[in-house]
Structures are given as C-alpha cells and as structure tokens.
PDB file of C-alpha atoms in Angstrom:
ATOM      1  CA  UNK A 192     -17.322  47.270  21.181  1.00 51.00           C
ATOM      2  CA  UNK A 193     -15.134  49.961  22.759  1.00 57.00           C
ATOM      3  CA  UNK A 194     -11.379  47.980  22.635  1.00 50.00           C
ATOM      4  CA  UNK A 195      -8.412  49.937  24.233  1.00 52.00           C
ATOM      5  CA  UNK A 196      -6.098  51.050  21.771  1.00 60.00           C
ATOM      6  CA  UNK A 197      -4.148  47.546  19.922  1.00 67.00           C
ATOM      7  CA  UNK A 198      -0.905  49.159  20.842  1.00 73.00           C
ATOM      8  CA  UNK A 199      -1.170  49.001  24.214  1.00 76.00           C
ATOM      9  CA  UNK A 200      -2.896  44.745  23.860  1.00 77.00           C
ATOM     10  CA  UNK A 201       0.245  44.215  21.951  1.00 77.00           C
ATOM     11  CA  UNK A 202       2.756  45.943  24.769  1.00 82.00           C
ATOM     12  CA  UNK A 203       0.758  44.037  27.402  1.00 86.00           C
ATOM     13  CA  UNK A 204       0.724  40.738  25.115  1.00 85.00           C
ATOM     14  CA  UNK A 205       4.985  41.246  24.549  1.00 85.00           C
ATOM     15  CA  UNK A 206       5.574  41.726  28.395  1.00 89.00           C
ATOM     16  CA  UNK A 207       3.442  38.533  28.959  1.00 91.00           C
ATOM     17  CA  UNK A 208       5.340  36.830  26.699  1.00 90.00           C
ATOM     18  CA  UNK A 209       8.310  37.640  28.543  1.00 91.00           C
ATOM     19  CA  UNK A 210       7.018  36.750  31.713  1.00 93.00           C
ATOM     20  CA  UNK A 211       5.792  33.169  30.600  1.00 94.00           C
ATOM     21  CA  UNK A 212       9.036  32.808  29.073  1.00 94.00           C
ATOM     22  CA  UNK A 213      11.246  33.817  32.361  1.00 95.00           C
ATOM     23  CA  UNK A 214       8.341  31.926  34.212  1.00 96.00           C
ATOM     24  CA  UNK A 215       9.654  28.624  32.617  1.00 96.00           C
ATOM     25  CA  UNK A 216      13.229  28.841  32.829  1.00 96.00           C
ATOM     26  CA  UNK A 217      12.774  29.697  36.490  1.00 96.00           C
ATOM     27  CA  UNK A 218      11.021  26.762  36.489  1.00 96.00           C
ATOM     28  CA  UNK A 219      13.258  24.786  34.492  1.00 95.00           C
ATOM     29  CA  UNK A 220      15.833  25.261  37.395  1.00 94.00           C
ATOM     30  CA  UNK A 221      13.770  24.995  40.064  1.00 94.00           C
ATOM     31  CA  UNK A 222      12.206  21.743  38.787  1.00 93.00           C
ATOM     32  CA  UNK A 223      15.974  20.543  38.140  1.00 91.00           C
ATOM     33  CA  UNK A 224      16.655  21.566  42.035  1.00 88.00           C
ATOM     34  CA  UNK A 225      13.361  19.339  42.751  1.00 87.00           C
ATOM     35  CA  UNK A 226      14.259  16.891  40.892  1.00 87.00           C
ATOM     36  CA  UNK A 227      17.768  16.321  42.113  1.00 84.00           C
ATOM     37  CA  UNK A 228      17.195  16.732  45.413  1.00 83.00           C
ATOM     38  CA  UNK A 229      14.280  13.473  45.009  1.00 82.00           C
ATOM     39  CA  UNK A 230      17.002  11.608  43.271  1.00 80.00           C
ATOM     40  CA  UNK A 231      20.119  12.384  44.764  1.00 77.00           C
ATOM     41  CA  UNK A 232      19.106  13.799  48.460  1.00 69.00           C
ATOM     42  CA  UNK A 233      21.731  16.134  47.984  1.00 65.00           C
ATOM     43  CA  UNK A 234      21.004  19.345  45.646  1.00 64.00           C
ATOM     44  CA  UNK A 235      22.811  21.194  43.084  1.00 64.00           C
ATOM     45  CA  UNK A 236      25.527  22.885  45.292  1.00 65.00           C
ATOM     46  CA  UNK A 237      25.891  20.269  47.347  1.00 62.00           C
ATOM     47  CA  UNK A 238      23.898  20.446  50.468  1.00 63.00           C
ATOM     48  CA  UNK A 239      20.298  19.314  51.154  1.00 62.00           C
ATOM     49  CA  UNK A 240      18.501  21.645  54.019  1.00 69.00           C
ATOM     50  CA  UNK A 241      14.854  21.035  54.411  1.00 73.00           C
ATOM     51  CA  UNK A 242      14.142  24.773  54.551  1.00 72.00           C
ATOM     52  CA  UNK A 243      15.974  26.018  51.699  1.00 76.00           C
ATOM     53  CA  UNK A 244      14.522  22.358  49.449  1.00 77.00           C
ATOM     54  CA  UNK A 245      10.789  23.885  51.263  1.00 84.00           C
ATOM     55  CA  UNK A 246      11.327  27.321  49.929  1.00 88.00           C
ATOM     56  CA  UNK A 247      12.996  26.333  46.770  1.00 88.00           C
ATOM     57  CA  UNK A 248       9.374  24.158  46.320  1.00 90.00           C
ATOM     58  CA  UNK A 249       7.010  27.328  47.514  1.00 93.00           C
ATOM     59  CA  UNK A 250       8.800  29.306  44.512  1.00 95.00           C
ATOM     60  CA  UNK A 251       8.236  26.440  42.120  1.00 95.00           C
ATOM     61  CA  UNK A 252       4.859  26.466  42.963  1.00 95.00           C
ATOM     62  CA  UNK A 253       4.308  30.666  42.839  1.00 96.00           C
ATOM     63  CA  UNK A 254       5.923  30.919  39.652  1.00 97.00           C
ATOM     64  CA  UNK A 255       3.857  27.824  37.944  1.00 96.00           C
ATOM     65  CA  UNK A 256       0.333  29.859  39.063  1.00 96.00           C
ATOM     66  CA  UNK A 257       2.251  32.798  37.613  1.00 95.00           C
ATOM     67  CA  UNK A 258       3.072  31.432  33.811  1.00 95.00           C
ATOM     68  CA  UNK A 259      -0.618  29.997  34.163  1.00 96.00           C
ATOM     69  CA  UNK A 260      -1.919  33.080  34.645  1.00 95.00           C
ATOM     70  CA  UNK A 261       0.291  34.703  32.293  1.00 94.00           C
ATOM     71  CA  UNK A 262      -0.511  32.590  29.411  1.00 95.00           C
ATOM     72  CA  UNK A 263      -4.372  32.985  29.879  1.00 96.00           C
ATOM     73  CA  UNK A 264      -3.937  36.338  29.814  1.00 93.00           C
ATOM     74  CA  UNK A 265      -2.334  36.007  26.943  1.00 92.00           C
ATOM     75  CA  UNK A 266      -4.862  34.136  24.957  1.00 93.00           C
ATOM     76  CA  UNK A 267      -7.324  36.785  26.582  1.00 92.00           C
ATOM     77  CA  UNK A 268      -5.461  39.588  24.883  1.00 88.00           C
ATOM     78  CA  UNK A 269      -5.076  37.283  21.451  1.00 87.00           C
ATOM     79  CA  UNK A 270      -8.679  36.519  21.479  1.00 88.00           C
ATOM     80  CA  UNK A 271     -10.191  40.250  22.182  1.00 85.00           C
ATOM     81  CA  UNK A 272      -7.242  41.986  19.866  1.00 81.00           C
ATOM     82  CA  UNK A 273      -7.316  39.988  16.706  1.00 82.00           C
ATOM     83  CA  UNK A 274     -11.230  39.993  17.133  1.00 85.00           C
ATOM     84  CA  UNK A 275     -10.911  43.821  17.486  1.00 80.00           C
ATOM     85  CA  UNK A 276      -8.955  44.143  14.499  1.00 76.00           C
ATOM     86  CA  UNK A 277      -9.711  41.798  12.379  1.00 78.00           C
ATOM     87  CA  UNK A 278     -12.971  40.615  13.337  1.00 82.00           C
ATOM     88  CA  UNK A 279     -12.428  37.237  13.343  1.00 84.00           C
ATOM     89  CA  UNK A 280      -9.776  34.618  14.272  1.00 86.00           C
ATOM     90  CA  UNK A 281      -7.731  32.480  12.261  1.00 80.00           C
ATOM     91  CA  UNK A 282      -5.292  34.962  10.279  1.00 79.00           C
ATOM     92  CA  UNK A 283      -1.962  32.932  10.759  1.00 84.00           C
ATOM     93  CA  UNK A 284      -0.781  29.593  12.249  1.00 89.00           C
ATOM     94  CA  UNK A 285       0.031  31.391  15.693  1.00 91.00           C
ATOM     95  CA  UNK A 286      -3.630  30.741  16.906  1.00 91.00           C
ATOM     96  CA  UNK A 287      -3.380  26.873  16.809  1.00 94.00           C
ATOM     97  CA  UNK A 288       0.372  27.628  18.284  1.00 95.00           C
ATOM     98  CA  UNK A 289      -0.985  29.907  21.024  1.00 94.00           C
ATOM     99  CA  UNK A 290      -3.935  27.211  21.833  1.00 95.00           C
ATOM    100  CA  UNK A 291      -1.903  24.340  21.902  1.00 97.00           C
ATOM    101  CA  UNK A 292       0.679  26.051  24.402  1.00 96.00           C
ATOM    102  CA  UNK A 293      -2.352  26.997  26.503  1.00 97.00           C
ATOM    103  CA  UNK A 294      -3.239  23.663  26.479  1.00 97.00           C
ATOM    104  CA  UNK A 295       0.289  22.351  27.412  1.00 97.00           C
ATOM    105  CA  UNK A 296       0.528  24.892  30.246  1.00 97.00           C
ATOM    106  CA  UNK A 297      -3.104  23.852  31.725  1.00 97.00           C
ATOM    107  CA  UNK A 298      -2.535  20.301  31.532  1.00 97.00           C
ATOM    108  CA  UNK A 299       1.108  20.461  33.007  1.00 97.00           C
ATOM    109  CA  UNK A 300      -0.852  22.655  36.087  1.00 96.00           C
ATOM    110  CA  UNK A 301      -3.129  20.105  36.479  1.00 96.00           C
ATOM    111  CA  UNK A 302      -0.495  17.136  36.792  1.00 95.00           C
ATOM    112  CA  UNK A 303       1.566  19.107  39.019  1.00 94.00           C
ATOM    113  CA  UNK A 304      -1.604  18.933  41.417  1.00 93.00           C
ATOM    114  CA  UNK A 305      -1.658  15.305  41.222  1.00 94.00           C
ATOM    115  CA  UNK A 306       2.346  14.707  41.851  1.00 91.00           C
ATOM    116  CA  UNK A 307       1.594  15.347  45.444  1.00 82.00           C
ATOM    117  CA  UNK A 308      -1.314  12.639  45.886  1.00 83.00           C
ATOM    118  CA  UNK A 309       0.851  10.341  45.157  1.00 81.00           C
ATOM    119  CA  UNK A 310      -0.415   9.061  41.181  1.00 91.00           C
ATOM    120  CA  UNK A 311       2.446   7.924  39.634  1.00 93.00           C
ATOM    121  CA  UNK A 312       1.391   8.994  35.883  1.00 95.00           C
ATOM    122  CA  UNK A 313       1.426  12.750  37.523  1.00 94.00           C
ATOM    123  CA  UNK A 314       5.409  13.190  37.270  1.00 93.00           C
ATOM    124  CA  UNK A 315       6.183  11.730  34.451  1.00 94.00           C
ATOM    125  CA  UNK A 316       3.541  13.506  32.386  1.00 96.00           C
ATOM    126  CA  UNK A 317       4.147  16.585  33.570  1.00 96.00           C
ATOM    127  CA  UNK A 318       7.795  16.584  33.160  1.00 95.00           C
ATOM    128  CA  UNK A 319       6.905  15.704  28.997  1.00 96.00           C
ATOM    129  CA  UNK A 320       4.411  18.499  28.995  1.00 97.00           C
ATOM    130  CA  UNK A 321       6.890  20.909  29.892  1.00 96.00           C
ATOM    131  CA  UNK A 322       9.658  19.497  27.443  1.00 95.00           C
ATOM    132  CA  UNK A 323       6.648  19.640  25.033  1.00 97.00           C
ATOM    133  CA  UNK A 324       6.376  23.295  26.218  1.00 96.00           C
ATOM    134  CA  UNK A 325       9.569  24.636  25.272  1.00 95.00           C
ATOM    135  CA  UNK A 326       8.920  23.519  21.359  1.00 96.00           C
ATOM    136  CA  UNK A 327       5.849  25.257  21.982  1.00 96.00           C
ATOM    137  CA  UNK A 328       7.030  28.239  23.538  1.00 95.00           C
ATOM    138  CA  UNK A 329       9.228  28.507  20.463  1.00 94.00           C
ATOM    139  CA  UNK A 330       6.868  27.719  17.506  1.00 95.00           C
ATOM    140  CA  UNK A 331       4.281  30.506  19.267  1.00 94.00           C
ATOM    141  CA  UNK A 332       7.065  32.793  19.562  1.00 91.00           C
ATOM    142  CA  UNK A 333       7.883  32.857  15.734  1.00 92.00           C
ATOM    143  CA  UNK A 334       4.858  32.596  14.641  1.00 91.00           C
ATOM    144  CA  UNK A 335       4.227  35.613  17.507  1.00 88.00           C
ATOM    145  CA  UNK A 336       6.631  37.744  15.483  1.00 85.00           C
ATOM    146  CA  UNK A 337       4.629  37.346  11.781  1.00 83.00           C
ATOM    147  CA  UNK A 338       1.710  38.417  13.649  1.00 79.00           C
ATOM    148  CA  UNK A 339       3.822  41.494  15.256  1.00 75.00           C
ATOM    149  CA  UNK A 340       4.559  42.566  11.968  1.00 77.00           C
ATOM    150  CA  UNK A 341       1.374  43.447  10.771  1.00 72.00           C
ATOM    151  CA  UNK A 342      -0.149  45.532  13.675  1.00 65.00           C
ATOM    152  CA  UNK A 343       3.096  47.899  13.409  1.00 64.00           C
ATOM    153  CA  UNK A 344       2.422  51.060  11.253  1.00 60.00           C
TER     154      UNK A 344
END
C-alpha cells in the first residue's frame, strides 16, 4: 500500500488534535451560554436577545459537526498510520483511549439530535458524555504523547 509519508499523518493527526480540543472548549462555553440562558432567561453578560441566543446556538451546532469530524479523522489517520508502520494495531493503551473518545464524541452527537425532539434522557446524557469527554480528551492526549515519541527520529 502506497501511505503518504508518517510525518505528514502525524502533523495532520497533531493539528486535529488541536482542533477537537479548541472544538470543545468552544463548546464548553457555548453550551454554558445555552444552558444559562434555558435556566436563567438571561445569559452570561446579562442580556437575553433572541438573535444573538439563535446565533450563539448555530455556532454550537457548527462547531459540534466540526470536533465530530475532527475526531473521525483522527481515528482515520490512527488506523491507516499505525497500520502503515507497524502493521497492526494495538501497540499502546492510546488505541482503546482514542476509541473510547470516538465513541463519547458519536454518542454525545447523537443525543444532541434528540435534545430538540423533545426526549428528556437527550440533555442530561449528553451533558455526562461531554464531562466524560474531557477525562477522555486527557487520557488520549497522554497516552497521544508515548505514541509521539516513537515515530520521531
């Protein structure tokens, strides 16, 4: 199989990373806005208009489908790169890491799509995915940086 050279996976793979991480702490305020508008009717700073609350929710929205994609190309560039170089998977705990964060970030999608029909298991469960996420986001990052180590010369 012709692979592109594992340098440029790994640079690809590192800005991902980056971009799921900035992803969810965009998110993380965003959902905070959401949430304390819901709660409160008033939001952070003070003043609830629709419009801003409407475009505040559109960016919520964008940058979930973002870190989705993000992650899954993430796993894409795991999957093909570790095959690539090692030939087969399995080399460190950052595989069940990077699958269980996938799994977090797909299920957390999914509820999100149910919070607006109204099923009241959607919000809460997707609020504990994404607390779950940030442990996750942190146990695939260190166990990220192991793996760094050994495809640097």
């Amino acid at each position: 199989m012709h692979l592109p050279s594992f340098l440029w996976l790994w640079k690809i793979a590192a800005l991902s990373m980056g971009l799921s991480i900035l992803a969810y702490a965009f998110l993380l305020m965003t959902g905070f806005w959401i949430w304390q508008v819901r709660n409160t009717r008033r939001s952070p700073i003070g003043v609830v208009l629709s419009r801003v609350n409407s475009i505040v929710k559109t960016f919520h929205y964008t940058i979930g489908i973002t870190m989705v994609s993000s992650v899954l190309l993430l796993l894409v560039i795991g999957i093909v790169g570790t095959l690539g170089y090692f030939g087969s998977l399995g080399h460190s705990s950052h595989l069940v890491a990077g699958l269980i964060v996938v799994a977090l970030v797909l299920v957390s999608a999914f509820s999100a799509t149910q919070i607006s029909l109204g099923k009241t298991w959607a919000r809460p469960l997707h609020i504990s995915l994404n607390t779950a996420l940030f442990i996750g986001f942190a146990w695939v990052s260190l166990t990220g940086w192991s793996v760094v180590q050994k495809y640097l010369p």
